[in-house]
PDB file of C-alpha atoms in Angstrom:
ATOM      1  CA  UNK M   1     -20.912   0.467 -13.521  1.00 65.00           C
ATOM      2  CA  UNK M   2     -24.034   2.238 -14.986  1.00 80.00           C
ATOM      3  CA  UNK M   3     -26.282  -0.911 -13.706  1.00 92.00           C
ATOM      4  CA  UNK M   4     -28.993  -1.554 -16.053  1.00 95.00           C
ATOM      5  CA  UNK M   5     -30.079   0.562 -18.364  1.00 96.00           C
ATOM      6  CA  UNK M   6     -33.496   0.568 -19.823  1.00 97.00           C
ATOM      7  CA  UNK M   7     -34.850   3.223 -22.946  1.00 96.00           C
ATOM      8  CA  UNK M   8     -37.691   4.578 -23.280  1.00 97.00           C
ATOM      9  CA  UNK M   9     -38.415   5.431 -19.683  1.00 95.00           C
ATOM     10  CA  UNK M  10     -41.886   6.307 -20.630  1.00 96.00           C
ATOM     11  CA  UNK M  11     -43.827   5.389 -23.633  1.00 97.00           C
ATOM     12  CA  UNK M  12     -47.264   6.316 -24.883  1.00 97.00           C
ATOM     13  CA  UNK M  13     -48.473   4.726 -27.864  1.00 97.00           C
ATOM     14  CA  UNK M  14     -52.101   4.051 -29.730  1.00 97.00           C
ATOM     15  CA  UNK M  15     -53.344   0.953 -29.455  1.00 97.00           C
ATOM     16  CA  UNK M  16     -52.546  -0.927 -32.240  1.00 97.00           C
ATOM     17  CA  UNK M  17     -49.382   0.175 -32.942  1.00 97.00           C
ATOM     18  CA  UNK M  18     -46.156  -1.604 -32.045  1.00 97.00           C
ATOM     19  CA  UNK M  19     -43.558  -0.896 -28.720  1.00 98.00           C
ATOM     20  CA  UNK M  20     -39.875  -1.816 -28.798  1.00 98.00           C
ATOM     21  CA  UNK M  21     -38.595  -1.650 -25.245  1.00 98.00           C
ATOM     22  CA  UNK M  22     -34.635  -1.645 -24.590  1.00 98.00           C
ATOM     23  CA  UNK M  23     -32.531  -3.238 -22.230  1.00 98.00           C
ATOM     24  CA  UNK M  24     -29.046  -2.990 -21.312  1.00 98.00           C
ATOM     25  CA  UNK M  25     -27.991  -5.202 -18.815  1.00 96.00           C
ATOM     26  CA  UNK M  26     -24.722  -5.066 -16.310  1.00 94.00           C
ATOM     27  CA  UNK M  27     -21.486  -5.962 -18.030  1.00 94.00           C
ATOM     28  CA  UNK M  28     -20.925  -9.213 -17.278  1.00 90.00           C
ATOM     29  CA  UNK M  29     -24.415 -10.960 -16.099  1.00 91.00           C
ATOM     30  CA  UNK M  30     -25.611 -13.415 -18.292  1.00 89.00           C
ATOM     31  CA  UNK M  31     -29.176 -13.489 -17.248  1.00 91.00           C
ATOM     32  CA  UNK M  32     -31.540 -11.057 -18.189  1.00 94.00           C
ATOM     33  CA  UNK M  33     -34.910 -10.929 -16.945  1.00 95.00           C
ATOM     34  CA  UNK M  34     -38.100  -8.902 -18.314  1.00 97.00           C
ATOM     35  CA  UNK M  35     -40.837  -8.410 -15.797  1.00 96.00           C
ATOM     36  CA  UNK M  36     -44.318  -6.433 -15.969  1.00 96.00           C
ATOM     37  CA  UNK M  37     -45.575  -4.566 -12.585  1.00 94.00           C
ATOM     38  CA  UNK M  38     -49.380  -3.807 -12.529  1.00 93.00           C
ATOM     39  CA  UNK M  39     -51.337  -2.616  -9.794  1.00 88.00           C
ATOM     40  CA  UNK M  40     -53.982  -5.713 -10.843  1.00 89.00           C
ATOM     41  CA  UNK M  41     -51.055  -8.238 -10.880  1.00 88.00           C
ATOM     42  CA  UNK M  42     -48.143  -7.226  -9.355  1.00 88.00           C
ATOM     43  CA  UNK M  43     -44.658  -8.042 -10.918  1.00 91.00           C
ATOM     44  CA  UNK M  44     -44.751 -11.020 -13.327  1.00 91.00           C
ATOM     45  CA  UNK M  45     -42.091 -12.326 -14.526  1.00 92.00           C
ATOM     46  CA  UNK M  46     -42.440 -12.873 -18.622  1.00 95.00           C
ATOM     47  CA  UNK M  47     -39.140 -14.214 -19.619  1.00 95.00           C
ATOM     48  CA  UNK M  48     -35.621 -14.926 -19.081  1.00 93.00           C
ATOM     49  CA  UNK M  49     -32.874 -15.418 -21.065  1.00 94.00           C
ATOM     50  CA  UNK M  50     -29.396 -17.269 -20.019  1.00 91.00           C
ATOM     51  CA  UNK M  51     -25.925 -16.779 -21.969  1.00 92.00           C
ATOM     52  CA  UNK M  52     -28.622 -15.122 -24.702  1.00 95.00           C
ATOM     53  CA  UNK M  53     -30.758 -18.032 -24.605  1.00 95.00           C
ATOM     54  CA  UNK M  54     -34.053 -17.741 -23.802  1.00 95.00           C
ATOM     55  CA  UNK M  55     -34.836 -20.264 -21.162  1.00 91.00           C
ATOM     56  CA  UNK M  56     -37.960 -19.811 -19.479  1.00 90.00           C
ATOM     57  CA  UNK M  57     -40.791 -17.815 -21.849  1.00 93.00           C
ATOM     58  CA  UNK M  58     -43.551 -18.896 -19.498  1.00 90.00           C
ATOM     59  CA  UNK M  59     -44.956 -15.744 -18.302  1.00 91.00           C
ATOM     60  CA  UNK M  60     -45.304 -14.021 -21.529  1.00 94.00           C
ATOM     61  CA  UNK M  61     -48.747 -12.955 -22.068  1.00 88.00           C
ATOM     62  CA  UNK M  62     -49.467 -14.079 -25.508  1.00 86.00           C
ATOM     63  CA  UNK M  63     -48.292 -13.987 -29.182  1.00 91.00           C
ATOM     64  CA  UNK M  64     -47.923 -10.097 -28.972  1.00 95.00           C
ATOM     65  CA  UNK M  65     -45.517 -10.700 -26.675  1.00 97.00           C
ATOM     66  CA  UNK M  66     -41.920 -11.272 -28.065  1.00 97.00           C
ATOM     67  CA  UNK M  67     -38.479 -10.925 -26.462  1.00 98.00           C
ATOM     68  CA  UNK M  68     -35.154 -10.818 -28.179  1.00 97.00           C
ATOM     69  CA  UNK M  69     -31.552 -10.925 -27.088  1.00 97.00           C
ATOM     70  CA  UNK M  70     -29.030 -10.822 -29.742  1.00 97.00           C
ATOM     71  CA  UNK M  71     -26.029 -10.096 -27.553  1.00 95.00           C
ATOM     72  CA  UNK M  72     -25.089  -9.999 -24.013  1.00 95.00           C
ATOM     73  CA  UNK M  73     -25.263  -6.402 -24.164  1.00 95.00           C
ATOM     74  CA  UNK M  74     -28.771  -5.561 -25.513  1.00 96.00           C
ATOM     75  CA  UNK M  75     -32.416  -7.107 -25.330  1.00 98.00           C
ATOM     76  CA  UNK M  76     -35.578  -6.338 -26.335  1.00 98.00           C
ATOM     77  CA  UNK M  77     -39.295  -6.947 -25.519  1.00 98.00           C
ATOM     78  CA  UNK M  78     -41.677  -6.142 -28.387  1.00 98.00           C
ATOM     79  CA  UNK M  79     -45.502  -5.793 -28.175  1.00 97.00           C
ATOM     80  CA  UNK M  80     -47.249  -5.634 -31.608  1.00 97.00           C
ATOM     81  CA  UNK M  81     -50.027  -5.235 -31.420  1.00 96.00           C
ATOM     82  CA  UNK M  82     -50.308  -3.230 -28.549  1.00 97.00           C
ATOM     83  CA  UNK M  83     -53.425  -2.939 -26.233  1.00 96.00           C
ATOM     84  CA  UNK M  84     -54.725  -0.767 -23.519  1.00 96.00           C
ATOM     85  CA  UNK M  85     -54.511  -3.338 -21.023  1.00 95.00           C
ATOM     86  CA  UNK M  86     -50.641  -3.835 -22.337  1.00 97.00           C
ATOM     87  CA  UNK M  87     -50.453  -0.447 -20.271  1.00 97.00           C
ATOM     88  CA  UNK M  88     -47.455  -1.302 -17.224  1.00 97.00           C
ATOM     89  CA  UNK M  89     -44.232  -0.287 -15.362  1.00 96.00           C
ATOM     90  CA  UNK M  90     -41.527  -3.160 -17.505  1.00 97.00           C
ATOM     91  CA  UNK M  91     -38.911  -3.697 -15.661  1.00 96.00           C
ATOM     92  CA  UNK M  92     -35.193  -5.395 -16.786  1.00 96.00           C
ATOM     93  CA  UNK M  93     -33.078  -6.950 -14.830  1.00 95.00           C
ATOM     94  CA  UNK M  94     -30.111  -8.676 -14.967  1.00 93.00           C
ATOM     95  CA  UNK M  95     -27.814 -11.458 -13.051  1.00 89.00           C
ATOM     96  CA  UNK M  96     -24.552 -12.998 -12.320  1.00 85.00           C
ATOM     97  CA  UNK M  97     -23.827 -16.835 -11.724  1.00 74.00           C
ATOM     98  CA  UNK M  98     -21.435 -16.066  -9.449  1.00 62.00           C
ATOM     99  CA  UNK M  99     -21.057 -18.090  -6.127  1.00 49.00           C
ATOM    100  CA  UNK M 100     -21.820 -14.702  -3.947  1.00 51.00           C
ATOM    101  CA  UNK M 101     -24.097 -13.433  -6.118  1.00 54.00           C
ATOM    102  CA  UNK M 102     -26.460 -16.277  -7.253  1.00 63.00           C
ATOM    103  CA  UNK M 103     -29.866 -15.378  -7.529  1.00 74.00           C
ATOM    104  CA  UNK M 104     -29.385 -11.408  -6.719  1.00 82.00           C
ATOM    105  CA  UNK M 105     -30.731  -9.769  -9.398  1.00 89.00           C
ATOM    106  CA  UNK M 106     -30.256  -5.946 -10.332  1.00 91.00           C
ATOM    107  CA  UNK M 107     -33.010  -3.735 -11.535  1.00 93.00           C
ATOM    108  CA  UNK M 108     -33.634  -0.996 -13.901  1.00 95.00           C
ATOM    109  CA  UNK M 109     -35.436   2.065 -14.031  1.00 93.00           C
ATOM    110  CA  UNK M 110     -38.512   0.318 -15.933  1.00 95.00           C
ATOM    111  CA  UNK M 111     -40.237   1.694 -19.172  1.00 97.00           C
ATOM    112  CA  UNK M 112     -43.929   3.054 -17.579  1.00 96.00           C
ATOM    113  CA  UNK M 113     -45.830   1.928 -21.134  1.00 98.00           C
ATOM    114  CA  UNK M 114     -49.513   3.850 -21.575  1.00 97.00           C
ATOM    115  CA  UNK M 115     -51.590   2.713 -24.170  1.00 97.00           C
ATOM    116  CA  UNK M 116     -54.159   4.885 -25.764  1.00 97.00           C
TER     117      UNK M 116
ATOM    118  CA  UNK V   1     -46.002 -25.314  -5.448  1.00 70.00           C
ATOM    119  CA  UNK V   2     -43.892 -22.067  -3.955  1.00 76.00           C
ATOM    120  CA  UNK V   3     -45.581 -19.079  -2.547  1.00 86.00           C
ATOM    121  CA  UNK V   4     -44.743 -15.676  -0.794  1.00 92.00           C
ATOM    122  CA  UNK V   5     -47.487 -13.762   1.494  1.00 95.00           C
ATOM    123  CA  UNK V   6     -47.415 -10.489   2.314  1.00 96.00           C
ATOM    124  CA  UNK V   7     -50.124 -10.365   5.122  1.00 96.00           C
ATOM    125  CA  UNK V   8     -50.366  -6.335   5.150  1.00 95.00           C
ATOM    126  CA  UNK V   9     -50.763  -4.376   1.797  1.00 94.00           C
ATOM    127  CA  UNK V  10     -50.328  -0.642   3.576  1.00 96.00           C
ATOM    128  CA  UNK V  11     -48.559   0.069   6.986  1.00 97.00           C
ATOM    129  CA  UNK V  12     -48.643   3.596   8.261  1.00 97.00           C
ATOM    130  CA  UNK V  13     -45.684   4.551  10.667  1.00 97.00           C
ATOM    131  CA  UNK V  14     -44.395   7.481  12.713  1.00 97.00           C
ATOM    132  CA  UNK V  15     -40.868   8.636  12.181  1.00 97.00           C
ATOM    133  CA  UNK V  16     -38.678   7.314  14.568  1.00 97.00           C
ATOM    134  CA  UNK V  17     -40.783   4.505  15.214  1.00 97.00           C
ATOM    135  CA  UNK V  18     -40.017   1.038  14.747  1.00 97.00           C
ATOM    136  CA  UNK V  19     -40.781  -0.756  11.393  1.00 97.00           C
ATOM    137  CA  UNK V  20     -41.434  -4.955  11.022  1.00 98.00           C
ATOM    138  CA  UNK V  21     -43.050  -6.097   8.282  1.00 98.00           C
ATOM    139  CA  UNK V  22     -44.048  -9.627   6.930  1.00 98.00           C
ATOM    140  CA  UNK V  23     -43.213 -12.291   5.088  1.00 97.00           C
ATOM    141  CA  UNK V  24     -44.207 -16.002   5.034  1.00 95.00           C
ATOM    142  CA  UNK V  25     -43.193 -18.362   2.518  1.00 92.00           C
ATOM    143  CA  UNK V  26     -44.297 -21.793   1.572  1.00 88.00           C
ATOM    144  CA  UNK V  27     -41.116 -23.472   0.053  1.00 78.00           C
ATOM    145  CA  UNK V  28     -40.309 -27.459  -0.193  1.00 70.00           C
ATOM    146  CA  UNK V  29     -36.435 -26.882   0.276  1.00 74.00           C
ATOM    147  CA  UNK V  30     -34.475 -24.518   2.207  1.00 73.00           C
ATOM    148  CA  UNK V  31     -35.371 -21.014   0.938  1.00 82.00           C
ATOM    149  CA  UNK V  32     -33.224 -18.575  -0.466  1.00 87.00           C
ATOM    150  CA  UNK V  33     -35.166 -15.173   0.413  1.00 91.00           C
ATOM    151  CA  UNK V  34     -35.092 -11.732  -0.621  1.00 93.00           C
ATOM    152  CA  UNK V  35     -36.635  -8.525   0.926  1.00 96.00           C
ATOM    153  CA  UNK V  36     -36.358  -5.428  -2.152  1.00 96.00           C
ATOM    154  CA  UNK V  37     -37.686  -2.232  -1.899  1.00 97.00           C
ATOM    155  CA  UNK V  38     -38.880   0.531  -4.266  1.00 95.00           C
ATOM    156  CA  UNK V  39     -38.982   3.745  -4.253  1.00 92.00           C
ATOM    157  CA  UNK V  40     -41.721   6.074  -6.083  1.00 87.00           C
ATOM    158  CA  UNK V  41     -40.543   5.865  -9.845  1.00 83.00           C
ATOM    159  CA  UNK V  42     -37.625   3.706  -9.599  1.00 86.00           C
ATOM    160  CA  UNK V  43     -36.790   0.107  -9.612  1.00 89.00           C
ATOM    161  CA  UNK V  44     -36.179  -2.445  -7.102  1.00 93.00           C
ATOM    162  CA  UNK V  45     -33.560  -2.279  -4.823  1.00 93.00           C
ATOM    163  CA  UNK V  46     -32.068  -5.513  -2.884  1.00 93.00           C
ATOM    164  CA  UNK V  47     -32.000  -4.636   0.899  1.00 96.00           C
ATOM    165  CA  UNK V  48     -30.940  -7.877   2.034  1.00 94.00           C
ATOM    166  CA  UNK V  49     -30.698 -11.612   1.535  1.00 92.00           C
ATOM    167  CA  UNK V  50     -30.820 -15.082   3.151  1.00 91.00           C
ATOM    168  CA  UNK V  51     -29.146 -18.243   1.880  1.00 85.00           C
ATOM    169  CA  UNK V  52     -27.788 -20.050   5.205  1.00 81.00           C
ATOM    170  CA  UNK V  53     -26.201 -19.846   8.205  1.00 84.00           C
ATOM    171  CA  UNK V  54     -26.961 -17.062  10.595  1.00 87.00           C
ATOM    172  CA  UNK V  55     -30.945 -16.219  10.791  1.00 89.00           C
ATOM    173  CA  UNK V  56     -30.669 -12.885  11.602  1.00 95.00           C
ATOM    174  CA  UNK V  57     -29.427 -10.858   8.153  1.00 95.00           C
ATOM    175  CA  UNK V  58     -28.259  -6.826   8.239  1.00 96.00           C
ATOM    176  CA  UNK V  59     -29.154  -5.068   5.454  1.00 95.00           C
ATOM    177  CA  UNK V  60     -28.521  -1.993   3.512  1.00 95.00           C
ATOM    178  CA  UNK V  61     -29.754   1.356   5.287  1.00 94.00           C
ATOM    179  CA  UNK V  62     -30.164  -0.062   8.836  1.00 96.00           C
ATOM    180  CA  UNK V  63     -32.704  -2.979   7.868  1.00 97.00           C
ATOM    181  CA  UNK V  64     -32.499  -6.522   9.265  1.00 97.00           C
ATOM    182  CA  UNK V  65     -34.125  -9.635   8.515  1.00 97.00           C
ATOM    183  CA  UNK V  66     -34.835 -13.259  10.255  1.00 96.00           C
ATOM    184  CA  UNK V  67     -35.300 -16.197   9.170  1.00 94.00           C
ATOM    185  CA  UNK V  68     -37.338 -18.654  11.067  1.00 93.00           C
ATOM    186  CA  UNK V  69     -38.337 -21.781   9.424  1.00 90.00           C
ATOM    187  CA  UNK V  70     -40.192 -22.995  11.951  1.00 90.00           C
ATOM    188  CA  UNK V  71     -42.894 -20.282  11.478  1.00 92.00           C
ATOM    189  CA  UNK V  72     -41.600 -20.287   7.407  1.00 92.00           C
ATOM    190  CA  UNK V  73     -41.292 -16.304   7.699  1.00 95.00           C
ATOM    191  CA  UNK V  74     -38.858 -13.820   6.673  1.00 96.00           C
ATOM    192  CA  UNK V  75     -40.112 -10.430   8.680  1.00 98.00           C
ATOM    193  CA  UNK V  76     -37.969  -7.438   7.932  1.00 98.00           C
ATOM    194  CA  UNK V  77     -37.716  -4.785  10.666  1.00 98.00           C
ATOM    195  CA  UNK V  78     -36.053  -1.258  10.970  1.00 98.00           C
ATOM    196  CA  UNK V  79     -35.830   0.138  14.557  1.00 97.00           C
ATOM    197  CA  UNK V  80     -36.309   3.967  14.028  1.00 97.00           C
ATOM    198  CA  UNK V  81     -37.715   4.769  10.202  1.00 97.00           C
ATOM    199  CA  UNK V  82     -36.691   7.472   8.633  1.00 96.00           C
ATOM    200  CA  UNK V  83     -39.272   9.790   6.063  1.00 95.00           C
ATOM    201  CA  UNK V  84     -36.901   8.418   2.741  1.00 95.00           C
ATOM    202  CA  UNK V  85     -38.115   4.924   3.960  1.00 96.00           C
ATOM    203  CA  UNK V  86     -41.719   5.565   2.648  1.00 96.00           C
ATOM    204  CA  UNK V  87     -41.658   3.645  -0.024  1.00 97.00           C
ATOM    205  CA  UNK V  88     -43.026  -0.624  -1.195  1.00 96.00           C
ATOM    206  CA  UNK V  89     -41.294  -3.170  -0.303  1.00 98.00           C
ATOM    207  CA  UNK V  90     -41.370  -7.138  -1.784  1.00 96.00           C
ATOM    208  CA  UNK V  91     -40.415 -10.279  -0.409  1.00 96.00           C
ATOM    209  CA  UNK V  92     -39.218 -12.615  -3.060  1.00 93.00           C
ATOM    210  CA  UNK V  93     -38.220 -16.702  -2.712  1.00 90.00           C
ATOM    211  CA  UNK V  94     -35.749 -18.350  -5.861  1.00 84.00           C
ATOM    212  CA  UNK V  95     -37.560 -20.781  -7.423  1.00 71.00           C
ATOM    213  CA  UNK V  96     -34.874 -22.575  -8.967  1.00 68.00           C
ATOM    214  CA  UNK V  97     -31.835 -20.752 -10.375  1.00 65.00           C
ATOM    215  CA  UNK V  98     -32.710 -17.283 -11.798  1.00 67.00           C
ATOM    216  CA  UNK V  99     -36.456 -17.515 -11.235  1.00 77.00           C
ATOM    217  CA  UNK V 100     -37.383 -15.276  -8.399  1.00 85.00           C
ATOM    218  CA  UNK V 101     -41.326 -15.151  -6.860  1.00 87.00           C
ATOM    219  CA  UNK V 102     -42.145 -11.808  -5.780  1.00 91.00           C
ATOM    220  CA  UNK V 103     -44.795 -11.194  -3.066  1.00 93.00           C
ATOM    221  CA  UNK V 104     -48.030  -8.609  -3.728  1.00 93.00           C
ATOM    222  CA  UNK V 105     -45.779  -5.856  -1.784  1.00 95.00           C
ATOM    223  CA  UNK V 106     -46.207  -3.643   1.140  1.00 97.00           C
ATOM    224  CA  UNK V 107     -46.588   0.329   0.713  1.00 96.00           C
ATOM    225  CA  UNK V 108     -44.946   1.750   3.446  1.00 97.00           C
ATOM    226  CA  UNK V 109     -46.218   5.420   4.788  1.00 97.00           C
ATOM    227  CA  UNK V 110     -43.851   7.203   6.855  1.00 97.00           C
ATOM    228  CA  UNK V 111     -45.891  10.345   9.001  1.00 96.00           C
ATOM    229  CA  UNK V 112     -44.225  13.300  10.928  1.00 93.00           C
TER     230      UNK V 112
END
């Protein structure tokens, strides 16, 4: 398996302007997670989705902040409009409900967003 | 309400030497706990996990872990590090199903 794939890996925008960030999780999982790592903050978890559903939208910043999952193949986290202090590592990650895998989640790469 | 503590943000060790680092928790049920690590550029990485039975979990690339929930830690060690283990590495507890809580990290420095 390719693991998770996440497009772009690196993203530099103006502020204002709006970010599409990509997700492809591991064939098979059906939970996806979206997390932002700062150096202020750490890694936050902003949302999660289950079976395509999103279930826990909690740690999204605010209204910019939207996440998408149309299929269990492909999600998406949107920022419009972005900021400067949008400016992170976003990481994907994906899970399995499995009985030896509960809870073990796989990464990807992460998108390193700048914005100008 | 859950928490993980990393006590030290930066640990500087020689090659060859031993490695421990820390992890306390502060969990109402039994824990299920995580160490990860990253790498400069990458993602996380799962070295090992704990859901029951024996306390003392082996890892991926010679890393162990023990649970002790009388002191409610999770210390991982390493007994010689190599220079490719410079890198961060997080504790994390499951909240509930899916929801894991990551600790601030510690930046490991590996030295010749």
């Amino acid at each position: 398996d390719a693991g998770v794939i996440q497009s772009p890996r690196h993203e530099v925008t103006e502020m204002g302007q709006e970010v599409t960030l990509r997700c492809k999780p591991i064939s098979g999982h059906d939970y996806l997670f979206w997390y932002r790592q700062t150096m202020m903050r750490g890694l936050e978890l902003l949302i999660y989705f289950n079976n395509n559903v999103p279930i826990d939208d909690s740690g999204m910043p605010e209204d910019r902040f939207s996440a998408k999952m149309p299929n269990a193949s492909f999600s998406t986290l949107k920022i419009q409009p972005s900021e400067p202090r949008d400016s992170a590592v976003y990481f994907c990650a994906s899970s399995s409900q499995g009985l030896a895998e509960s809870y073990e989640q796989y990464f990807g790469p992460g998108t390193r967003l700048t914005v100008t | 309400a859950q928490s993980v503590t990393q006590p030290d943000i930066h640990i500087t060790v020689s090659e060859g030497a031993s490695l421990e680092l820390r992890c306390n928790y502060s969990y109402g049920a039994t824990p299920y706990l995580f160490w990860y690590v990253q790498s400069p550029g990458q993602g996380l990485q799962l070295l090992l996990k704990y859901f029951s039975g024996d306390t003392l979990v082996q890892g991926i690339k010679g890393f162990e872990a023990e649970f002790k929930r009388s002191q409610s830690s999770f210390n991982l060690r390493k007994p010689s590090v190599h220079w490719s283990d410079a890198a961060e590495y997080f504790c994390a507890v499951a909240h509930s199903w899916g929801k894991l809580q990551f600790g601030a990290g510690t930046q490991v420095v590996v030295t010749p």
